[in-house]
XYZ file of C-alpha atoms in Angstrom:
555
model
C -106.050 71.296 116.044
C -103.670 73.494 118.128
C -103.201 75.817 115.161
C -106.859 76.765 115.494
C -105.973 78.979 118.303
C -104.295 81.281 115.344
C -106.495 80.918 112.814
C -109.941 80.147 113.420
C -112.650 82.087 114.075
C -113.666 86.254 113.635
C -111.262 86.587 116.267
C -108.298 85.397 114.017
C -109.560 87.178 111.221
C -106.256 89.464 111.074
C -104.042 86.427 111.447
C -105.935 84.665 108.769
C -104.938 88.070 106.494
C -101.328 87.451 107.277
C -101.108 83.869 106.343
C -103.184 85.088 103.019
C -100.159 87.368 102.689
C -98.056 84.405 102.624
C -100.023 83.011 99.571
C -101.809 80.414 101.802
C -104.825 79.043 99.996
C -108.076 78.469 102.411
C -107.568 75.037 101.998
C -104.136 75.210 103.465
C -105.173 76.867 106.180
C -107.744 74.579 106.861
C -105.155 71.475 107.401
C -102.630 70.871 110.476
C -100.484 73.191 110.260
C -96.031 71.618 110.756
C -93.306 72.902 111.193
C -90.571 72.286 109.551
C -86.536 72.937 111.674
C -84.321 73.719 109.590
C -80.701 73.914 110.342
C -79.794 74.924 106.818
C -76.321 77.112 106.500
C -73.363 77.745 103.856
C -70.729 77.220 106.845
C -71.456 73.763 108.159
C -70.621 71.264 105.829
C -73.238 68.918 107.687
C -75.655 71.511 107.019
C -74.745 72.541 103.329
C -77.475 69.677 102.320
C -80.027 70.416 104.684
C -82.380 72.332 101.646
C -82.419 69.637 100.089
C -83.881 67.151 103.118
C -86.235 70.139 104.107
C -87.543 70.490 100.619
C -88.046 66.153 100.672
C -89.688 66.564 104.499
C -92.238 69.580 102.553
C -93.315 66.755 100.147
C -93.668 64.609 102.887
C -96.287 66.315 104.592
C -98.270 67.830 101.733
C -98.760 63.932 100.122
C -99.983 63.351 104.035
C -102.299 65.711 104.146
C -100.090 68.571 106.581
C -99.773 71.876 105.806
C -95.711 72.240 105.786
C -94.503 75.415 106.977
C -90.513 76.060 107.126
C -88.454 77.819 110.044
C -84.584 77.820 110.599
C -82.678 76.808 113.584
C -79.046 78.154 113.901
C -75.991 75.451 113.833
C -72.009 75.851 115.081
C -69.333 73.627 113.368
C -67.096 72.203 115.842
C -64.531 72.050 113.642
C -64.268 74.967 112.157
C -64.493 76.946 116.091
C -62.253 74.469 117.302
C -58.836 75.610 118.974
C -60.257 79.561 119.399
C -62.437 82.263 120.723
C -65.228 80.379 118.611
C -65.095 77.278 120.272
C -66.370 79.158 123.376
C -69.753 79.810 121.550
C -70.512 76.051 120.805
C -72.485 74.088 123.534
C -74.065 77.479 124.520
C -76.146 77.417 121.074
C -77.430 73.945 122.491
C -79.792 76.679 124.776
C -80.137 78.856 121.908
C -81.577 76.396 119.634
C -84.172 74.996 122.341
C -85.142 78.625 123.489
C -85.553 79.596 119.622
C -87.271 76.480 118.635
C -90.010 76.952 121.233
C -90.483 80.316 120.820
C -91.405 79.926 116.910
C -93.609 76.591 117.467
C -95.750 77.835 120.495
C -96.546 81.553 118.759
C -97.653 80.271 116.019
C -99.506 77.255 117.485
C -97.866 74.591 115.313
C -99.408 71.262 115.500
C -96.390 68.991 114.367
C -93.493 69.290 113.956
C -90.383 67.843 111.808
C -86.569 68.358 113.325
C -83.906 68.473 110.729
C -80.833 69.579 112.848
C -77.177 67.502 111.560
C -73.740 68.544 113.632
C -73.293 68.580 117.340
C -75.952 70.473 119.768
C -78.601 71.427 117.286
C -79.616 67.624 117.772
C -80.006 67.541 121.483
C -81.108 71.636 121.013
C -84.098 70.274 119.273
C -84.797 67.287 121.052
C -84.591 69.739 124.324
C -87.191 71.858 121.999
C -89.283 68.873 121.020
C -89.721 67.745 124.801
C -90.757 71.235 125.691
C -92.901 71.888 122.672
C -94.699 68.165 123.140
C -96.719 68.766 119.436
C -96.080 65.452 117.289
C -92.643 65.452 116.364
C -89.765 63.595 114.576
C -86.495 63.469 113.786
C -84.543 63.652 110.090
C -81.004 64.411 110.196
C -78.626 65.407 107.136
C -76.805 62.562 107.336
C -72.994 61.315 107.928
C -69.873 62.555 105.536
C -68.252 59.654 103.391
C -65.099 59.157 104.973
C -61.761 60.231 102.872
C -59.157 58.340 101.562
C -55.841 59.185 102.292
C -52.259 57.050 101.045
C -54.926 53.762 100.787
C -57.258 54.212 104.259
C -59.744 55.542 105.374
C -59.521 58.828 106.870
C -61.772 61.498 108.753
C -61.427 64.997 110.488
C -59.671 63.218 113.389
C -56.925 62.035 110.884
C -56.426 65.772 110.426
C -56.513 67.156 113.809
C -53.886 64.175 114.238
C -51.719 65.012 111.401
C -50.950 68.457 112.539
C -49.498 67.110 116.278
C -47.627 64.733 113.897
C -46.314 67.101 111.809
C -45.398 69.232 114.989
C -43.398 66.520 116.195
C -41.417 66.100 112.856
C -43.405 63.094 111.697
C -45.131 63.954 108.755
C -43.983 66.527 105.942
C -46.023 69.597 105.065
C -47.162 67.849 101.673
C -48.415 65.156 104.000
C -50.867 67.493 105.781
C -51.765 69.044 102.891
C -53.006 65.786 101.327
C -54.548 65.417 104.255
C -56.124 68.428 104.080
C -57.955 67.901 100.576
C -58.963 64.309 101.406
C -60.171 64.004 104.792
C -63.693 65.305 104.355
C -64.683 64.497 100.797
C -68.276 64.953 101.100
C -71.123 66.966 102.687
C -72.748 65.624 106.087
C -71.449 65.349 109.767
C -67.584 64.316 110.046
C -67.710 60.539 109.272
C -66.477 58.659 112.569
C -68.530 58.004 115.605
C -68.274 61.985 116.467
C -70.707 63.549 118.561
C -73.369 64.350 115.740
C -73.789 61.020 114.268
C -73.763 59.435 118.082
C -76.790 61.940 118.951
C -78.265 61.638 115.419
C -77.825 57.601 116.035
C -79.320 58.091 119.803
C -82.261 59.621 118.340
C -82.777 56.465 116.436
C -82.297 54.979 119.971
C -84.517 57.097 121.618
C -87.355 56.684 119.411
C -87.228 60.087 117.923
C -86.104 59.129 114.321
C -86.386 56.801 111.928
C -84.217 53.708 110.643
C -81.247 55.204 109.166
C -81.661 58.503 110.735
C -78.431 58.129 112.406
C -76.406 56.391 109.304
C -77.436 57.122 106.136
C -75.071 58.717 104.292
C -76.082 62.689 103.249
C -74.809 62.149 99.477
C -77.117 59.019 99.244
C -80.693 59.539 97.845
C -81.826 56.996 100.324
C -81.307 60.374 102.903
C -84.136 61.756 100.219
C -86.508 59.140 100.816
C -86.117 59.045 104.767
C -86.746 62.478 104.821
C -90.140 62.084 102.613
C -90.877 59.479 104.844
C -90.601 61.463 108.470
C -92.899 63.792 106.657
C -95.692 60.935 106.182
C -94.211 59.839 109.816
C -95.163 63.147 111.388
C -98.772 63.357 110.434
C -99.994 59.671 111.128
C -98.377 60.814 114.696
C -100.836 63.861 114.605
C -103.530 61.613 113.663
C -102.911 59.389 116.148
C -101.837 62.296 119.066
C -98.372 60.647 119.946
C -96.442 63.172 121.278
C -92.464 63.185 122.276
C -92.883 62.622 126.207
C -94.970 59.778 124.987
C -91.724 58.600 123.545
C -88.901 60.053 125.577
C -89.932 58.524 128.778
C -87.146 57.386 131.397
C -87.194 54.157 130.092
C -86.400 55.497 126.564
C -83.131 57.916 127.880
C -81.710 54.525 129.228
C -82.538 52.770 126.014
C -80.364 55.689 124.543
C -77.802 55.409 127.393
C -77.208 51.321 126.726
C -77.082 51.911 122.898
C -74.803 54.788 124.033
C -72.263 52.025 125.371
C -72.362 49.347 122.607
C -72.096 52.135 119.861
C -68.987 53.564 121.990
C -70.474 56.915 121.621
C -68.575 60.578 122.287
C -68.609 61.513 125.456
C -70.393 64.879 124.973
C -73.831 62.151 125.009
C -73.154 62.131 128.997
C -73.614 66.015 128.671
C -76.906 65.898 126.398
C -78.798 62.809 127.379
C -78.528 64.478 131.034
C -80.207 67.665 129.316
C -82.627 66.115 127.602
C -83.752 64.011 130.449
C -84.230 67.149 132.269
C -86.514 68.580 129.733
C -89.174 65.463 130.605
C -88.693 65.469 134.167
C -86.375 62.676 134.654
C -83.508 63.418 136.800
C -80.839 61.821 135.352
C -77.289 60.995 137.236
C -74.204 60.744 135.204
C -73.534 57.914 137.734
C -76.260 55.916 135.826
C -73.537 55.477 133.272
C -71.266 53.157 135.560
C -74.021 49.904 136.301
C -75.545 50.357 132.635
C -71.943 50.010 131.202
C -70.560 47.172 133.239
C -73.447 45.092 131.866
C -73.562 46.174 128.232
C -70.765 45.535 126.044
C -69.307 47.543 123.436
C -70.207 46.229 120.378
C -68.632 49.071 117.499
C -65.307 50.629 116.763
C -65.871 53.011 114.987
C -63.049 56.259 114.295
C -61.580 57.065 116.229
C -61.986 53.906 118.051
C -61.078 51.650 115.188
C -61.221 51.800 111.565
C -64.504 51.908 110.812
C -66.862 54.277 109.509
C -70.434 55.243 109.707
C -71.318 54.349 105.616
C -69.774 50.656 107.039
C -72.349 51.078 110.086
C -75.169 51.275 107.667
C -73.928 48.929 105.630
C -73.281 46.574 108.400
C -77.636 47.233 109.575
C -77.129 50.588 111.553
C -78.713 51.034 114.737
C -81.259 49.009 114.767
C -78.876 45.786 114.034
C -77.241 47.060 117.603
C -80.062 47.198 119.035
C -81.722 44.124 118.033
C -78.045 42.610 119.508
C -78.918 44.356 122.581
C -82.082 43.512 122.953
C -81.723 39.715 122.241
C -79.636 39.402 125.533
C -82.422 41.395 127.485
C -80.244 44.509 127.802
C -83.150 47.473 126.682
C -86.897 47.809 127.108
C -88.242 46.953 123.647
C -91.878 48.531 124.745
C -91.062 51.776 124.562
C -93.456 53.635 121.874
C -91.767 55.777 118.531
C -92.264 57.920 115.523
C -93.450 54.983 113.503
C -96.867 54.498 116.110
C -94.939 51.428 117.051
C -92.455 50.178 119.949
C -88.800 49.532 119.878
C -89.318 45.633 119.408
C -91.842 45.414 116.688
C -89.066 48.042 114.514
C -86.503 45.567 115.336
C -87.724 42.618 114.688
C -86.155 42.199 111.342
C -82.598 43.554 112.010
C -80.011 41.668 110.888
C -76.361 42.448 111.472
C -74.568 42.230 107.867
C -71.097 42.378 109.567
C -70.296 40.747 112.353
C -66.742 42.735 112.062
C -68.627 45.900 112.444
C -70.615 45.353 115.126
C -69.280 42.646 116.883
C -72.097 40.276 118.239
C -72.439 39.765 121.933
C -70.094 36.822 122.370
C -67.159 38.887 120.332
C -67.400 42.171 121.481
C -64.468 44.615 121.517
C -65.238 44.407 125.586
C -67.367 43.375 127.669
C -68.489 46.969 129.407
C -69.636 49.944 127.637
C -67.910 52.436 125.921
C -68.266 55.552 128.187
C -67.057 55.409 131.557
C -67.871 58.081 134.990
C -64.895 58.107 137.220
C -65.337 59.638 140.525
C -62.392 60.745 143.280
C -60.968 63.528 145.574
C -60.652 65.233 142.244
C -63.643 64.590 140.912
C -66.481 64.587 143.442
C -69.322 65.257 141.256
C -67.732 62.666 138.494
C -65.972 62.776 135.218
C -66.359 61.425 132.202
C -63.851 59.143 129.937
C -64.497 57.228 126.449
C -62.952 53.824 127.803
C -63.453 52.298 124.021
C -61.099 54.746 122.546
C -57.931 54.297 125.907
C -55.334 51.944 125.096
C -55.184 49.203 127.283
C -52.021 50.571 128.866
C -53.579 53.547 130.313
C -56.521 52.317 131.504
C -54.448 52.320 135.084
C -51.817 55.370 135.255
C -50.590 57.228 137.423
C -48.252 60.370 136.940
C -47.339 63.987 137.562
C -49.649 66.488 136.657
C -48.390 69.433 134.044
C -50.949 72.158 135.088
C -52.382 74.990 132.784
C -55.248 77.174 133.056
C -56.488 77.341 129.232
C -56.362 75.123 126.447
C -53.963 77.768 124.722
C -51.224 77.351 127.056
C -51.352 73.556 127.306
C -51.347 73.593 123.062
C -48.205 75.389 122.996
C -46.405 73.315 125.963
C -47.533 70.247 123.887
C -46.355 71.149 120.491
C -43.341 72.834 122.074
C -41.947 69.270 123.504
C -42.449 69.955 126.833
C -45.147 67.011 127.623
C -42.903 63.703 128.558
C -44.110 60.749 128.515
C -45.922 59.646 131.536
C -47.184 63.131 132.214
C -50.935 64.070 133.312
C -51.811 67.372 131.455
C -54.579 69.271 133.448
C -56.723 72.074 131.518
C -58.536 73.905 133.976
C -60.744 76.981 134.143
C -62.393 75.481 130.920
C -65.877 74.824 132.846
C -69.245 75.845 131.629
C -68.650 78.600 133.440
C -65.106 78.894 133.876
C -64.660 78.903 130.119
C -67.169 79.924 129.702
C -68.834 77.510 127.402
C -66.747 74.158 127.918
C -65.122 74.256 125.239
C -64.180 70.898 123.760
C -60.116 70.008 123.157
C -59.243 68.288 120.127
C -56.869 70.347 119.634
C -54.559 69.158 122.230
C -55.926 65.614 122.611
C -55.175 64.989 118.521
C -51.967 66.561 119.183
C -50.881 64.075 121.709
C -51.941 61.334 119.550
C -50.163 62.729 116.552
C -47.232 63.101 118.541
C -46.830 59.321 119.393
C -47.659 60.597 123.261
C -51.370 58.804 123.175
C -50.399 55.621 124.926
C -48.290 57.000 127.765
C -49.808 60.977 128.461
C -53.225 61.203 130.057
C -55.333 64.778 129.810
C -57.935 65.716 131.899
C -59.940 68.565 131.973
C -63.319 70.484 133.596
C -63.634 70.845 129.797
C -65.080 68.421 127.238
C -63.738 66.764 124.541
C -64.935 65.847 120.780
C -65.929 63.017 119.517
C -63.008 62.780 117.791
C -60.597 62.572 120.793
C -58.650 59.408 122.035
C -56.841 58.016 124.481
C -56.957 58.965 127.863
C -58.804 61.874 128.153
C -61.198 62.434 130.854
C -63.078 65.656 130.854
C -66.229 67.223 132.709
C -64.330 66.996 135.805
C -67.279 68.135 138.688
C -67.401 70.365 140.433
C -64.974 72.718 137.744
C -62.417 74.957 138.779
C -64.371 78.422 138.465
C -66.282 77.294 141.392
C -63.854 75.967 143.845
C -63.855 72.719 142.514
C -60.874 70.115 143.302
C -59.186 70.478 140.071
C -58.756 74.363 141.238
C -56.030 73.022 143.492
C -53.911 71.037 141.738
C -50.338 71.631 141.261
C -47.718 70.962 138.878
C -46.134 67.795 140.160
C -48.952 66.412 142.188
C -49.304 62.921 141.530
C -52.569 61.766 140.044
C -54.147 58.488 139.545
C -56.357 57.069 136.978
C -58.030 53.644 137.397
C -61.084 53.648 134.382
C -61.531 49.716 135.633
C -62.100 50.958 139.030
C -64.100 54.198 137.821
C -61.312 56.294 140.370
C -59.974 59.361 139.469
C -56.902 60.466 142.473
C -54.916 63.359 143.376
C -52.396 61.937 145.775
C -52.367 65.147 147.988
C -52.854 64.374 151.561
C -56.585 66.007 152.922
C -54.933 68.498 155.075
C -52.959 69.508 152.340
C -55.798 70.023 149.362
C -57.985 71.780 153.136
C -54.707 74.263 152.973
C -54.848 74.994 149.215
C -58.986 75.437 149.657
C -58.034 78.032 152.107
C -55.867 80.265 149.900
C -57.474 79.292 146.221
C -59.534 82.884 145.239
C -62.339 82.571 142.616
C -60.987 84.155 139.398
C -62.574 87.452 137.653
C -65.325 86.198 134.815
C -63.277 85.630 131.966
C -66.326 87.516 129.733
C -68.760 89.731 131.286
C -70.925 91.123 128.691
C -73.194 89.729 126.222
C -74.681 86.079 125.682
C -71.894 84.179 127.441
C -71.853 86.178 130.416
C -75.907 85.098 131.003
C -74.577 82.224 129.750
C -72.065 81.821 132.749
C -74.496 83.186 135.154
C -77.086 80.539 134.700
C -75.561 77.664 133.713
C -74.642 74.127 136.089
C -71.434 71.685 136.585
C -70.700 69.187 133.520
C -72.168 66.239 135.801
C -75.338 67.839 135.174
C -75.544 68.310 131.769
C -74.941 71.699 131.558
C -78.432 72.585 131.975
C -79.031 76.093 132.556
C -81.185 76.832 135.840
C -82.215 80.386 137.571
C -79.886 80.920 140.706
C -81.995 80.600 143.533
């Protein structure tokens, strides 16, 4: 066992005293000893259950003969730092998290380990950690929110975010927010539409990393109990039988993840952290890859804010596994890829049934016949962007108009809820980079407001930013190479025309080459927009959008 490095033998006689200071009985000590990740906090209402799958995971291990040993992991709500200063300090925890988590497991020479991240970039954090790591690992998440009910539908956090750009435009009353506002999020788990955390928490699933339901199960179900009991069994017949997570996150296995990606019509902040993790096993992974994988898989869920469906109607409907048995009945992934349960992606599916065909459509009645995510790729975009193509109404899949130009989300908020966005208009948020920013912050905030406006289906937005999960319509973000370092997007002007064609993955600025050569010649890098503490490294180390974000040592 790995663990024997800290406690066996006279030499590890004084770490043997400290683990008898932590009550440790010798036969404790004497079995493998796992970790336990958890993202448990009082501010995250995806994480506000977490004790409770941690304590089930502990009972897991101890029935399967592990030693269960508890460490936390930190966790940023999206929601709650969205449309501020805060927002600035989300994807940069995704580091944080891996850099922490690997830092606990290899000093104390854990030999498994279980994962139980929830919201947003603790999820790839950890699977970033668990590549790193490479002790048996898997996955349990907290679970998806119920969705609310507002006025007799469904509703989720996007509804919100939507209700306030509708009740800046004069089209909903203050009461009507406020209902809104105590009926939206009902429950405890990750927001309840096909958001960024339940699309990584279902592409773990995908990936191999977690178990059936991982990604749907709904956190106030005591199924989410029993999972969690179960990865704890899970972990230690995966130290018995030395399966490790490069074993399971192979190349084949990220694409697995990528085609699921498309049928699920995941957010777009996947085509940051699938790129990440990737790079964590060695697999250089091109956003491009996104473009052939999606023209042959077709997108198979609608899920908010696609459509009107919910992730408690994606488990009911057979979760991720029912998509991917769809998937892989018309040849579309690589069902011999190995996973947490000691056995491949085809022998897990091979008794997935799809309860609703209105849920996830099968293959000859999906909602289209590509993937959800799109990369587009232009003079403005070199290095690629990215677009959720599920979530665009038909008529702007092809636009073109003039660009209204601003140089933080802030400004463009104000010019949006002001009135001054007219239809047909491109809004351009720039300087919003991973390092520009920095941290990439994602914009809901004026995405939701443009939808809640009635603006969705004639203004596009696009952005060296990111969006949530929880955006729609067409919004492109992770525009390559960003503004802060030169990057096309730097040169734009209000007025300029620009061009979007998602069927023809283009992305235009109709400035002649001698004219963008000109602007090159006279754009100046700005000052760092923060220049001490964590986001300043932050800024300093960290790549384009079309890379994941990854953080790398300048050279």
């Amino acid at each position: 066992m790995q663990s024997d490095n800290m406690k066996s033998g006279m030499q590890q006689a004084p770490a043997r005293s400290l683990l008898n200071a932590l009550g440790f009985t010798p036969e404790e000590i004497k079995k493998p000893m796992v970790g336990i990740v958890s993202s448990y906090n009082e501010i995250v209402p995806g994480h506000m259950n977490i004790d409770k799958i941690v304590e089930a995971v502990r009972l897991g291990v101890a029935e399967a003969g592990g030693m269960p040993v508890v460490f936390p992991a930190i966790a940023v709500c999206d929601g709650i730092a969205m449309g501020h200063v805060g927002m600035k300090y989300s994807l940069v925890t995704r580091d944080l998290i891996a850099d922490s988590t690997e830092c606990m497991a290899i000093a104390h020479q854990f030999d498994a380990l279980v994962m139980v991240p929830n919201c947003d970039k603790n999820v790839p954090g950890l699977l970033m950690a668990a590549a790193r790591v490479n002790v048996p690992t898997v996955f349990v998440s907290g679970g998806p929110m119920l969705a609310g009910h507002v006025k007799g539908k469904k509703r989720s956090l996007s509804s919100m975010f939507e209700a306030v750009g509708a009740h800046a435009a004069g089209l909903m009353s203050e009461e009507d927010v406020t209902e809104f506002e105590n009926k939206v999020c009902p429950t405890c788990g990750s927001c309840s539409g096909m958001y960024t955390a339940n699309s990584m928490n279902c592409l773990t699933e995908a990936l191999g990393m977690g178990l059936s339901g991982n990604g749907t199960i709904p956190a106030v179900y005591s199924e989410r109990l029993k999972i969690a009991k179960h990865a704890g069994m899970a972990v230690m017949e995966l130290v018995r039988k030395n399966i490790r997570p490069r074993d399971i996150m192979t190349k084949e296995a990220i694409l697995n993840a990528l085609t699921v990606d498309m049928a699920l019509g995941c957010s777009t902040n996947s085509m940051l952290h699938l790129p990440a993790i990737a790079h964590e096993v060695g697999f250089d992974f091109d956003i491009s890859f996104a473009n052939p994988i999606s023209e042959k898989t077709p997108n198979l869920c609608h899920l908010a804010p696609a459509g009107p469906t919910y992730m408690e109607d994606l488990n009911e409907a057979g979760g991720v596994y029912a998509v991917m048995k769809e998937l892989a009945d018309a040849g579309l992934i690589n069902t011999e890829c190995m996973t947490v349960t000691g056995k491949t992606i085809g022998e897990n599916i091979k008794g997935a049934v799809n309860r609703d065909p209105e849920v996830i459509r099968p293959l000859d009645n999906p909602y289209s016949k590509t993937g959800g995510l799109a990369v587009l790729k232009g003079n403005l975009a070199p290095d690629g962007s990215v677009v959720k193509r599920s979530a665009v109404a038909p008529e702007m899949m092809k636009h073109e108009g003039p660009a209204r130009v601003f140089d933080c989300e802030e400004d463009a908020i104000s010019a949006i809820k002001g009135g001054s966005i007219k239809e047909g208009d491109v809004v351009v948020i720039r300087y919003e980079g991973p390092k520009g920013g920095p941290g990439m912050r994602e914009m809901l905030n004026p995405t939701s407001a443009i939808a809640g406006m009635g603006l969705g289906s004639t203004v596009a937005l696009i952005t060296d930013g990111r969006f949530s999960g929880a955006s729609r319509g067409a919004s492109i973000g992770h525009v390559s190479p960003e503004a802060a370092v030169g990057g096309p997007i730097a040169l734009v002007k209000d007025g300029d025309i620009i061009s979007i064609d998602i069927p023809a993955m283009k992305l235009e600025l109709k400035v002649s080459d001698e004219e963008l050569e000109s602007r090159r010649a006279a754009w100046k890098p700005r000052k760092p927009a923060v220049t001490t503490g964590y986001l300043a490294r932050y800024a300093e180390m960290v790549t384009s959008g079309n890379r994941g974000a990854i953080l790398e040592i300048a050279k």
